[in-house]
């Protein structure tokens, strides 16, 4: 194997591939970057077993003298390429499983890893795939993945449930105290699908997707999901099992509806959560609607002090006054993913879940379970 | 890797696995029970390869899949072993997390838990929960020397396969024909369960030194010297290495047994024949019940040594006990 390529072009792709590189893994092969050199292009593959990334690199600066495949220790390789001088770098495989890297004044030989130990990763696209605009997909992930559970007692809740029904794609995440759900319309009807993608995989995917108008291909399978974005293939394992049926949790009728300015409500809750004996994130905040339709946000911890915030609803309040307590973190998390400047909070009762919706956040809802207080 | 040696040594275990696989009646959890050196780990690799290999006569032991399983590099085979002394809850939690996701490659997922008896209580309970709700298409293999050290609830959820030790006479004969000192051959046959392990045993670089230092302990007893002080001199070299301690205990146990055999006139069973004189003299100064009690202490240290105990303290207690003599006979 011998080829040369522009250093910066390679480095740019390596940084993307690095996202799936394992640092601590029982299998040393996964600490490597698999490099396949073909006649017209090179293929970079990394995997930490949860996610795997494959990048097809075609470039005018690429000139392949002979083809071959090697497994390169990832950490060293990327650092070497990063630090190299000069524009062009030449790679060649030597005997005894060595890689020679030549660039400008540098001549480096690197011990390779055992190629045969690399897992057999299949990045094969399916014929039937869906296409989503990058921005839409990113928004959908951002609006759901945060609500996944990070406690592994019920591993299934650490993932986002993706469902396709007809031309609708729905993402649902819950940690059993809150739930977020977003539905988007697809261009065509697709075969029904119901999978659970680990939240951590989706967060990594977000970092790879840029902010542009490109399309992402999503290839769902029963045991994996493959995202194809330009020349990058992103493969994630799925969580096994049945996702709880959440549709029954979402109330249909809301006797009490209040519309707020999002920023005002957010800052009021943030201030109210400051004085809490529980650690900042779990502060309990109370929302009380007065007879004159003014809303009080308050918190009280006897040993620290109390906060009372007044928030004026932006629209006429529907329903009778209500008093409810909730975790400030859940409410703040939920408000932050809205694009709308005004949000409606829909209540069904003091100890029943309430949902938040926004005018400009179509088909998205955030549900929170209230907390009991004395 | 071929599995011929495994098939030879553990034919019935291999048979059970192969038949269940053929009839698609594999249980989702197995306990491989047998003494150290009975090739339990090889059998576990065999099991995993059987499930994942695609060759016609599987497991072939040669294809890329089999080779990766051998190198612990196959993503569908998850290995757990004690990181320090015990297997911790965190290890089982990671297993649970791993198995809650779909397999990276096609085929079932297999976890191999070595020294499963070294799970602490939290880990055992976590594993129990794991076994109670088996993930589809997964297998758990627990390798233990003594299945009764596992929680009864774990035992009842897994099928136990016994791995037999090779008869001591065969090991002894094999070793003596290859020119090993007969005393060592006898000792190796008593302590190890398989020819490979026995060969490793007799080739241990410290073996002679350890035998000599055990001998010194009993000599010192006859000279009425303080065993605790004597042990203090050798302990710094000894106690740092868990494997050496184990070897030392094995030798000590067999020496003690020799004394008991000597006292009961079973002279043919004595291993350390060249120390016959010491053996008889020590036996003369102690009652059988004292000797048995001391033997039990040694065995207890051997078991407890795998857990967090103060090994030094345990040995000091043992030495104090060994110093006792039967005053009525004096």
XYZ file of C-alpha atoms in Angstrom:
704
model
C 0.000 0.000 0.000
C 1.337 3.421 -0.952
C -0.433 6.733 -1.572
C -0.120 10.467 -1.089
C -2.717 13.043 -0.127
C -3.133 16.637 0.986
C -2.572 16.733 4.725
C -5.372 19.167 5.629
C -7.992 17.285 3.626
C -7.097 14.104 5.460
C -6.950 15.777 8.861
C -10.396 17.305 8.395
C -11.894 13.852 7.839
C -9.865 12.273 10.618
C -11.323 14.737 13.093
C -14.807 13.630 12.084
C -13.816 9.962 12.271
C -12.268 10.525 15.703
C -15.755 10.888 17.219
C -16.191 7.124 17.119
C -12.702 6.254 18.270
C -12.507 4.307 21.538
C -10.000 5.256 24.150
C -10.863 2.728 26.772
C -11.995 -0.512 25.337
C -11.290 -4.128 26.110
C -10.654 -4.684 22.427
C -7.458 -2.883 21.383
C -8.447 -3.169 17.718
C -11.115 -0.529 18.336
C -8.439 1.989 19.264
C -7.430 1.897 15.637
C -8.516 3.700 12.529
C -9.080 1.295 9.709
C -7.732 2.633 6.459
C -8.677 1.017 3.181
C -6.847 2.395 0.181
C -8.618 1.758 -3.100
C -7.729 2.881 -6.563
C -9.879 6.013 -6.675
C -10.522 6.779 -3.018
C -9.634 5.908 0.550
C -12.008 4.751 3.289
C -11.569 5.629 6.965
C -13.431 3.537 9.546
C -13.647 3.987 13.313
C -15.862 2.342 15.881
C -16.369 2.294 19.633
C -18.897 -0.482 19.127
C -21.827 1.787 20.061
C -21.272 4.023 17.076
C -19.184 3.472 13.987
C -18.169 6.011 11.386
C -17.042 5.385 7.857
C -15.786 8.176 5.612
C -15.208 7.901 1.900
C -12.460 10.322 0.934
C -12.088 11.253 -2.705
C -9.866 14.168 -3.503
C -7.880 15.579 -6.374
C -4.787 15.551 -4.181
C -5.092 11.799 -3.684
C -2.720 9.736 -5.728
C -2.685 6.012 -5.115
C 0.320 4.002 -6.130
C -0.766 0.703 -4.664
C -3.871 -0.376 -2.763
C -4.110 -2.060 0.630
C -5.746 -2.060 4.076
C -4.208 -1.324 7.469
C -5.300 -0.675 11.059
C -3.546 2.399 12.468
C -3.382 3.315 16.200
C -5.848 6.201 16.145
C -4.588 8.493 18.868
C -1.010 8.669 17.556
C -2.035 8.858 13.941
C -4.246 11.912 14.351
C -1.675 13.718 16.503
C 1.056 13.023 13.958
C -1.009 14.276 11.010
C -2.026 17.360 13.002
C 1.587 18.285 13.711
C 3.048 17.602 10.282
C 4.534 20.395 8.194
C 4.076 20.609 4.471
C 1.051 20.069 2.285
C 1.495 16.598 0.956
C 1.960 13.515 3.017
C 2.923 10.095 1.715
C 1.933 6.836 3.382
C 3.416 3.460 2.684
C 3.103 0.120 4.363
C 6.378 -1.551 5.272
C 7.033 -5.120 6.210
C 6.460 -6.283 9.776
C 3.191 -4.399 10.010
C 4.696 -0.894 9.964
C 3.348 2.300 8.448
C 5.741 4.894 7.094
C 4.580 8.517 7.021
C 6.669 10.984 5.023
C 6.031 14.700 4.796
C 8.390 17.592 4.261
C 11.279 16.927 6.656
C 9.563 14.210 8.641
C 9.966 10.500 8.280
C 7.888 8.542 10.777
C 7.279 4.838 11.173
C 4.334 3.714 13.241
C 3.570 0.212 14.494
C 0.265 -0.959 13.119
C -2.436 -2.894 14.961
C -3.575 -6.398 14.120
C -5.843 -5.848 11.105
C -7.583 -9.213 11.477
C -8.910 -8.289 14.910
C -11.045 -5.456 13.561
C -14.787 -6.113 13.760
C -16.681 -6.806 10.622
C -18.754 -3.622 10.321
C -21.412 -3.481 7.668
C -22.243 0.005 6.382
C -24.518 -1.287 3.674
C -27.284 1.191 2.860
C -30.810 -0.135 2.460
C -32.828 0.380 -0.668
C -35.696 1.890 1.228
C -34.469 4.884 3.194
C -35.885 8.188 4.329
C -34.443 11.586 3.617
C -34.506 14.440 6.080
C -33.123 17.931 5.883
C -30.099 18.323 8.175
C -31.632 21.206 10.117
C -34.900 19.354 10.655
C -33.101 16.259 11.881
C -30.863 18.264 14.186
C -33.834 20.113 15.657
C -35.684 16.873 16.188
C -32.747 15.316 18.024
C -32.102 18.434 20.069
C -35.744 18.612 21.110
C -35.988 14.991 22.215
C -32.621 13.482 23.205
C -32.196 15.707 26.281
C -35.204 14.039 27.917
C -33.733 10.543 27.842
C -32.862 8.926 31.130
C -29.228 8.780 32.111
C -29.748 6.087 34.708
C -29.215 2.655 33.243
C -31.707 0.825 35.438
C -34.029 0.727 32.485
C -31.607 0.860 29.568
C -34.425 1.292 27.110
C -35.182 4.775 28.432
C -31.660 5.934 27.629
C -32.713 5.986 23.989
C -35.028 7.965 21.751
C -37.888 6.011 20.250
C -38.206 6.675 16.502
C -41.434 5.584 14.849
C -42.482 5.780 11.259
C -46.183 5.600 10.485
C -47.152 6.450 6.949
C -45.363 9.672 6.117
C -44.807 10.666 9.721
C -41.624 10.266 11.705
C -42.026 10.651 15.467
C -39.272 10.854 18.057
C -40.144 10.212 21.706
C -37.904 10.395 24.754
C -38.806 9.992 28.395
C -37.096 9.307 31.695
C -40.512 8.483 33.186
C -40.864 11.915 34.873
C -40.963 13.957 31.690
C -41.503 13.260 28.052
C -40.711 15.053 24.857
C -42.167 14.241 21.514
C -41.637 15.665 18.060
C -43.243 14.619 14.807
C -42.105 15.578 11.358
C -43.689 14.944 7.984
C -41.728 12.956 5.416
C -42.007 13.372 1.696
C -43.385 9.910 1.069
C -45.050 7.085 2.876
C -42.708 4.483 4.295
C -42.913 1.033 5.736
C -43.779 1.194 9.448
C -40.734 1.104 11.718
C -40.217 1.311 15.450
C -36.682 1.491 16.826
C -34.866 2.924 19.838
C -31.648 4.807 19.172
C -29.321 5.365 22.169
C -29.366 9.044 23.212
C -25.581 9.136 23.353
C -25.313 8.034 19.736
C -27.641 10.840 18.687
C -25.590 13.404 20.590
C -22.501 12.277 18.687
C -24.416 12.466 15.436
C -25.374 16.076 16.215
C -21.699 16.992 16.448
C -21.036 15.635 12.974
C -23.983 17.249 11.226
C -23.290 20.809 10.110
C -25.772 23.634 9.765
C -26.683 23.537 6.135
C -29.472 22.526 3.834
C -28.048 19.151 2.846
C -30.133 16.021 3.161
C -29.402 13.137 5.472
C -30.351 9.637 4.439
C -31.624 7.507 7.306
C -31.528 3.759 6.810
C -33.491 2.011 9.546
C -33.019 -1.642 10.232
C -34.156 -3.929 13.053
C -30.692 -4.056 14.600
C -29.003 -0.857 13.496
C -29.535 2.568 12.056
C -27.336 4.100 9.398
C -27.187 7.838 8.705
C -25.561 8.903 5.460
C -24.500 12.511 5.342
C -22.454 13.586 2.323
C -19.463 11.221 2.366
C -19.945 10.181 5.996
C -21.684 7.001 7.096
C -22.729 7.012 10.738
C -23.820 3.651 12.130
C -25.385 3.173 15.546
C -26.497 0.124 17.407
C -30.033 0.144 18.763
C -31.467 -0.575 22.159
C -33.246 -3.898 22.303
C -36.723 -4.309 23.706
C -40.101 -2.660 23.498
C -40.447 1.014 24.183
C -43.262 1.784 26.621
C -46.497 2.915 25.002
C -46.493 6.631 25.728
C -49.532 7.852 23.839
C -51.834 7.070 26.768
C -49.730 9.244 29.053
C -50.444 12.374 27.103
C -53.705 13.970 28.221
C -56.152 14.893 25.487
C -58.167 17.605 27.215
C -56.819 20.594 29.031
C -59.275 22.557 31.148
C -56.618 25.142 32.059
C -54.451 26.859 29.465
C -52.054 29.718 30.053
C -49.879 31.420 27.451
C -46.567 32.960 28.511
C -43.697 34.857 27.043
C -41.052 32.122 27.016
C -38.128 34.291 28.153
C -40.074 35.833 31.037
C -41.241 32.465 32.259
C -37.777 30.943 31.878
C -35.950 33.633 33.846
C -38.636 33.635 36.544
C -38.199 29.880 37.054
C -34.423 30.143 36.939
C -34.463 32.797 39.666
C -36.942 30.845 41.745
C -34.725 27.772 41.557
C -31.721 29.648 42.943
C -32.755 29.443 46.547
C -33.204 25.782 46.977
C -31.772 23.428 49.507
C -31.685 20.692 46.929
C -28.841 20.895 44.484
C -29.661 23.535 41.885
C -31.068 21.232 39.257
C -33.647 19.487 41.356
C -35.168 22.535 42.948
C -38.921 22.396 43.376
C -40.718 25.456 42.116
C -44.396 26.258 42.608
C -46.655 27.857 40.077
C -49.778 29.503 41.491
C -52.467 31.183 39.445
C -54.211 33.966 41.286
C -57.894 34.837 40.905
C -56.898 37.892 38.873
C -55.066 35.623 36.382
C -51.619 36.781 37.456
C -49.202 33.862 37.863
C -46.864 33.536 40.812
C -43.701 31.454 40.543
C -42.285 30.763 43.981
C -39.907 28.640 45.934
C -39.305 28.387 49.624
C -36.537 26.734 51.564
C -36.826 27.576 55.249
C -33.080 27.494 55.868
C -32.107 29.726 52.908
C -34.957 32.013 52.001
C -37.844 32.434 49.610
C -38.414 33.784 46.123
C -41.636 35.145 44.671
C -41.798 36.020 40.981
C -44.761 37.547 39.208
C -45.367 36.591 35.594
C -48.186 38.064 33.511
C -49.715 35.698 30.965
C -49.628 37.143 27.465
C -53.112 36.058 26.593
C -56.397 35.499 28.322
C -56.231 32.522 30.677
C -58.587 29.648 29.973
C -59.976 27.730 32.957
C -60.021 28.157 36.692
C -56.982 29.010 38.875
C -54.588 26.167 39.572
C -51.627 25.538 41.868
C -48.908 23.133 40.825
C -45.320 22.229 41.804
C -42.622 20.842 39.551
C -38.888 20.271 39.145
C -37.354 23.491 37.876
C -34.748 21.577 35.877
C -37.359 19.738 33.856
C -39.260 22.923 33.119
C -36.106 24.859 32.167
C -34.800 22.004 29.963
C -38.123 21.863 28.165
C -38.444 25.629 27.631
C -34.937 25.845 26.198
C -35.719 23.644 23.213
C -38.582 25.823 21.988
C -38.083 28.030 18.966
C -41.292 29.944 19.671
C -41.149 33.121 21.720
C -44.497 32.341 23.308
C -45.434 29.029 24.855
C -48.707 27.634 26.130
C -48.770 25.540 29.265
C -51.746 23.189 29.327
C -52.856 21.812 32.672
C -55.248 18.988 33.422
C -55.043 19.001 37.194
C -52.775 19.674 40.124
C -51.375 16.180 40.271
C -51.749 15.347 36.604
C -49.058 15.810 33.947
C -49.042 19.125 32.084
C -47.721 19.827 28.631
C -45.987 22.777 27.018
C -46.461 23.687 23.387
C -45.362 26.511 21.155
C -46.948 28.100 18.149
C -43.852 27.874 15.997
C -42.901 24.433 17.196
C -45.262 22.377 15.194
C -45.997 18.844 16.317
C -43.718 19.133 19.326
C -44.776 18.773 22.916
C -42.998 18.659 26.236
C -44.739 16.820 29.059
C -43.759 17.127 32.726
C -45.063 15.290 35.753
C -45.763 17.612 38.667
C -44.353 16.933 42.124
C -46.323 16.561 45.294
C -45.791 19.179 47.946
C -47.395 19.656 51.311
C -6.505 -23.280 17.528
C -7.953 -26.708 17.357
C -10.178 -28.088 20.017
C -8.685 -31.572 20.033
C -7.119 -31.249 23.462
C -10.395 -29.937 24.847
C -12.361 -32.763 23.239
C -9.891 -35.270 24.652
C -9.854 -33.915 28.179
C -13.497 -32.892 28.554
C -15.360 -35.037 26.084
C -18.607 -35.157 28.040
C -18.781 -31.396 28.532
C -18.113 -30.786 24.844
C -20.742 -33.374 23.988
C -23.374 -31.639 26.107
C -22.666 -28.285 24.479
C -22.609 -29.660 20.956
C -25.805 -31.652 21.361
C -27.723 -28.748 22.864
C -26.506 -26.531 20.040
C -27.524 -29.040 17.378
C -30.958 -29.482 18.893
C -31.293 -25.740 19.393
C -31.805 -26.253 23.057
C -29.037 -24.081 24.396
C -29.862 -22.680 27.787
C -29.344 -18.943 28.211
C -26.963 -19.412 31.133
C -24.399 -22.051 31.963
C -22.163 -22.677 34.936
C -18.904 -24.349 33.937
C -17.747 -25.944 37.160
C -14.372 -27.574 37.571
C -10.978 -27.227 39.228
C -8.366 -24.839 37.937
C -6.829 -26.166 34.770
C -9.846 -28.149 33.628
C -10.024 -26.065 30.433
C -13.212 -24.243 31.347
C -12.039 -21.162 29.514
C -11.226 -23.182 26.400
C -14.696 -24.651 26.586
C -16.185 -21.160 26.832
C -14.255 -20.070 23.738
C -15.445 -23.273 22.080
C -19.025 -22.418 23.004
C -18.751 -18.879 21.619
C -17.065 -20.063 18.448
C -19.697 -22.736 17.954
C -22.419 -20.083 18.080
C -20.691 -17.563 15.835
C -18.516 -19.495 13.382
C -19.904 -19.820 9.869
C -17.788 -22.716 8.704
C -19.367 -26.009 7.754
C -17.700 -27.969 10.534
C -17.918 -25.492 13.315
C -16.183 -24.250 15.212
C -13.361 -24.397 12.724
C -10.990 -22.468 14.970
C -9.330 -20.963 11.938
C -11.653 -18.475 10.272
C -11.446 -14.776 11.060
C -14.417 -15.046 13.424
C -12.901 -17.901 15.451
C -9.525 -16.219 15.576
C -11.028 -12.989 16.848
C -12.964 -14.865 19.541
C -9.653 -16.418 20.539
C -7.991 -13.009 20.780
C -10.929 -11.643 22.828
C -11.483 -9.276 19.919
C -14.944 -10.298 18.768
C -17.504 -7.619 19.656
C -20.255 -10.166 20.348
C -18.226 -11.915 23.052
C -18.044 -9.949 26.265
C -15.416 -10.973 28.820
C -15.609 -10.264 32.526
C -12.981 -11.213 35.066
C -11.977 -9.847 38.454
C -10.159 -6.581 37.911
C -8.452 -6.745 41.281
C -9.768 -9.392 43.608
C -13.465 -9.205 42.986
C -15.945 -8.705 40.220
C -17.834 -5.534 41.079
C -21.338 -4.314 40.467
C -19.962 -1.824 37.953
C -18.680 -4.734 35.833
C -22.147 -6.281 35.738
C -23.759 -2.904 35.048
C -21.533 -2.490 31.993
C -22.520 -5.976 30.869
C -26.171 -5.070 31.247
C -25.644 -1.903 29.242
C -23.766 -3.777 26.546
C -26.390 -6.481 26.232
C -29.280 -4.040 26.107
C -28.041 -2.951 22.682
C -28.230 -4.813 19.425
C -25.188 -6.849 18.421
C -22.514 -5.140 16.357
C -22.079 -8.195 14.198
C -24.626 -10.801 13.251
C -25.186 -13.694 15.604
C -25.861 -14.135 19.297
C -24.042 -12.332 22.097
C -22.104 -14.312 24.662
C -20.658 -13.199 27.954
C -17.890 -15.179 29.610
C -17.529 -14.478 33.326
C -14.309 -15.942 34.664
C -13.983 -16.608 38.403
C -17.684 -15.919 38.751
C -17.437 -16.956 42.415
C -15.482 -13.767 43.037
C -18.473 -11.539 42.465
C -19.212 -9.481 45.534
C -22.756 -9.440 46.906
C -23.826 -6.402 44.878
C -22.461 -7.856 41.675
C -24.154 -11.210 42.360
C -27.502 -9.539 42.819
C -27.027 -7.454 39.704
C -26.154 -10.583 37.752
C -29.173 -12.353 39.175
C -31.374 -9.564 37.863
C -29.615 -9.900 34.532
C -30.314 -13.636 34.415
C -33.896 -13.204 35.528
C -34.747 -11.226 32.427
C -32.579 -12.779 29.761
C -32.073 -10.726 26.643
C -33.076 -12.701 23.586
C -30.295 -14.442 21.709
C -27.709 -14.037 24.455
C -25.793 -16.571 26.500
C -23.994 -16.199 29.815
C -21.185 -18.580 30.763
C -20.079 -18.523 34.383
C -16.751 -20.205 35.043
C -16.242 -21.337 38.643
C -14.218 -23.843 40.588
C -17.045 -24.490 42.998
C -20.600 -23.728 41.918
C -21.858 -23.768 45.490
C -20.074 -20.448 46.039
C -22.604 -18.810 43.725
C -25.966 -17.579 44.966
C -28.438 -20.493 44.979
C -30.772 -18.310 42.930
C -28.078 -17.921 40.278
C -27.380 -21.664 40.319
C -31.038 -22.439 39.763
C -31.184 -20.156 36.733
C -28.287 -21.747 34.931
C -27.427 -25.194 33.696
C -24.319 -26.609 35.356
C -21.750 -28.511 33.343
C -19.047 -30.317 35.288
C -15.450 -30.349 34.179
C -13.583 -33.332 35.524
C -10.014 -33.247 36.619
C -7.661 -35.632 34.935
C -6.889 -38.555 37.292
C -3.766 -37.706 39.309
C -2.063 -40.951 38.338
C -2.129 -40.018 34.634
C -0.619 -36.583 35.287
C 2.022 -38.067 37.547
C 2.929 -40.705 35.011
C 3.115 -38.161 32.196
C 5.412 -35.939 34.233
C 7.762 -38.684 35.397
C 8.148 -40.003 31.840
C 9.219 -36.514 30.758
C 11.920 -36.605 33.420
C 10.358 -34.578 36.202
C 11.479 -35.273 39.763
C 9.045 -37.872 41.206
C 8.281 -35.759 44.283
C 7.369 -32.781 42.141
C 5.352 -34.973 39.802
C 3.338 -36.276 42.742
C 2.826 -32.798 44.118
C 1.781 -31.447 40.720
C -0.658 -34.300 40.221
C -2.298 -33.475 43.554
C -2.485 -29.710 43.043
C -3.361 -29.320 39.376
C -6.091 -30.768 37.266
C -4.569 -30.887 33.858
C -1.340 -31.760 32.105
C -0.718 -28.208 30.853
C -1.268 -26.769 34.287
C 0.896 -29.474 35.852
C 3.735 -28.704 33.459
C 3.485 -25.028 34.328
C 3.463 -25.956 37.960
C 6.659 -28.027 37.926
C 8.390 -25.388 35.828
C 7.647 -22.629 38.310
C 11.002 -20.961 39.066
C 10.331 -20.547 42.792
C 9.038 -24.052 43.434
C 12.184 -25.475 45.064
C 12.689 -22.412 47.234
C 9.113 -22.592 48.424
C 9.331 -26.284 49.268
C 12.536 -25.595 51.163
C 10.958 -22.756 53.144
C 7.983 -24.945 54.063
C 10.435 -27.590 55.179
C 12.217 -25.001 57.312
C 8.984 -24.210 59.132
C 8.638 -27.817 60.279
C 12.344 -28.106 61.060
C 12.100 -24.988 63.195
C 9.186 -26.596 65.021
C 11.383 -29.543 65.902
C 14.159 -27.186 67.013
C 11.619 -25.429 69.242
C 12.324 -22.112 67.498
C 9.681 -19.427 67.011
C 7.783 -20.060 63.777
C 6.296 -16.569 63.794
C 9.767 -15.018 63.765
C 10.944 -17.412 61.081
C 7.921 -16.682 58.953
C 8.543 -12.979 59.403
C 11.888 -13.424 57.624
C 10.459 -15.067 54.542
C 7.118 -13.275 54.459
C 8.327 -10.153 52.658
C 9.300 -12.204 49.607
C 6.220 -14.321 49.868
C 3.224 -12.167 50.564
C 3.602 -9.657 47.763
C 2.533 -12.051 45.099
C -0.863 -13.700 45.261
C 0.208 -16.613 43.073
C 3.243 -17.346 45.226
C 1.063 -17.340 48.343
C -1.225 -19.832 46.695
C 1.649 -22.064 45.705
C 3.140 -21.816 49.180
C -0.190 -22.787 50.712
C -0.520 -25.742 48.354
C 2.878 -27.037 49.421
C 2.121 -26.382 53.079
C -1.184 -28.229 52.829
C 0.404 -31.267 51.228
C 3.238 -31.295 53.752
C 0.681 -31.192 56.538
C -1.251 -33.995 54.879
C 1.965 -36.018 54.698
C 2.362 -35.658 58.448
C -1.190 -36.904 58.956
C -0.636 -39.821 56.555
C 2.606 -40.608 58.368
C 0.805 -40.671 61.679
C -1.820 -42.995 60.268
C 0.879 -45.253 58.706
C -0.264 -44.547 55.119
C 3.357 -44.225 54.054
C 2.666 -44.769 50.341
C 0.614 -41.589 50.147
C 3.428 -39.393 51.378
C 4.627 -36.902 48.760
C 7.734 -35.438 50.360
C 9.438 -38.779 50.871
C 12.880 -37.260 51.315
C 11.624 -35.465 54.414
C 10.195 -38.622 55.929
C 12.272 -38.150 59.042
C 10.881 -34.684 59.800
C 7.385 -35.843 58.929
C 7.488 -38.702 61.441
C 9.045 -36.574 64.165
C 6.519 -33.763 63.817
C 3.725 -36.323 63.798
C 4.995 -37.772 67.031
C 4.626 -34.437 68.818
C 1.045 -33.680 67.840
C -2.311 -35.384 68.105
C -4.238 -36.160 64.928
C -6.980 -33.748 65.879
C -4.441 -30.930 66.272
C -2.990 -31.735 62.866
C -6.427 -31.760 61.265
C -7.309 -28.469 62.878
C -4.140 -26.907 61.477
C -4.914 -28.326 58.047
C -8.346 -26.729 58.177
C -6.764 -23.377 58.988
C -4.535 -23.665 55.927
C -7.477 -24.534 53.702
C -9.434 -21.611 55.108
C -6.613 -19.196 54.252
C -6.560 -20.600 50.738
C -10.262 -19.897 50.240
C -10.235 -16.526 51.985
C -7.110 -15.369 50.249
C -9.266 -14.643 47.208
C -11.227 -12.103 49.220
C -9.948 -9.070 50.986
C -8.340 -10.526 54.072
C -5.229 -9.601 55.972
C -3.086 -12.438 54.675
C -0.224 -11.560 56.985
C -2.412 -11.817 60.061
C -3.927 -15.103 58.880
C -0.458 -16.589 58.443
C 0.722 -15.370 61.849
C -2.249 -17.085 63.446
C -1.446 -20.233 61.544
C 2.185 -20.153 62.644
C 1.126 -19.727 66.258
C -1.116 -22.761 65.902
C 1.677 -24.764 64.306
C 3.951 -24.007 67.252
C 1.688 -25.928 69.614
C 2.743 -29.380 70.622
C 1.121 -32.130 72.539
C 2.341 -31.441 76.078
C 1.132 -34.718 77.460
C 3.614 -36.555 75.257
C 6.533 -34.360 76.230
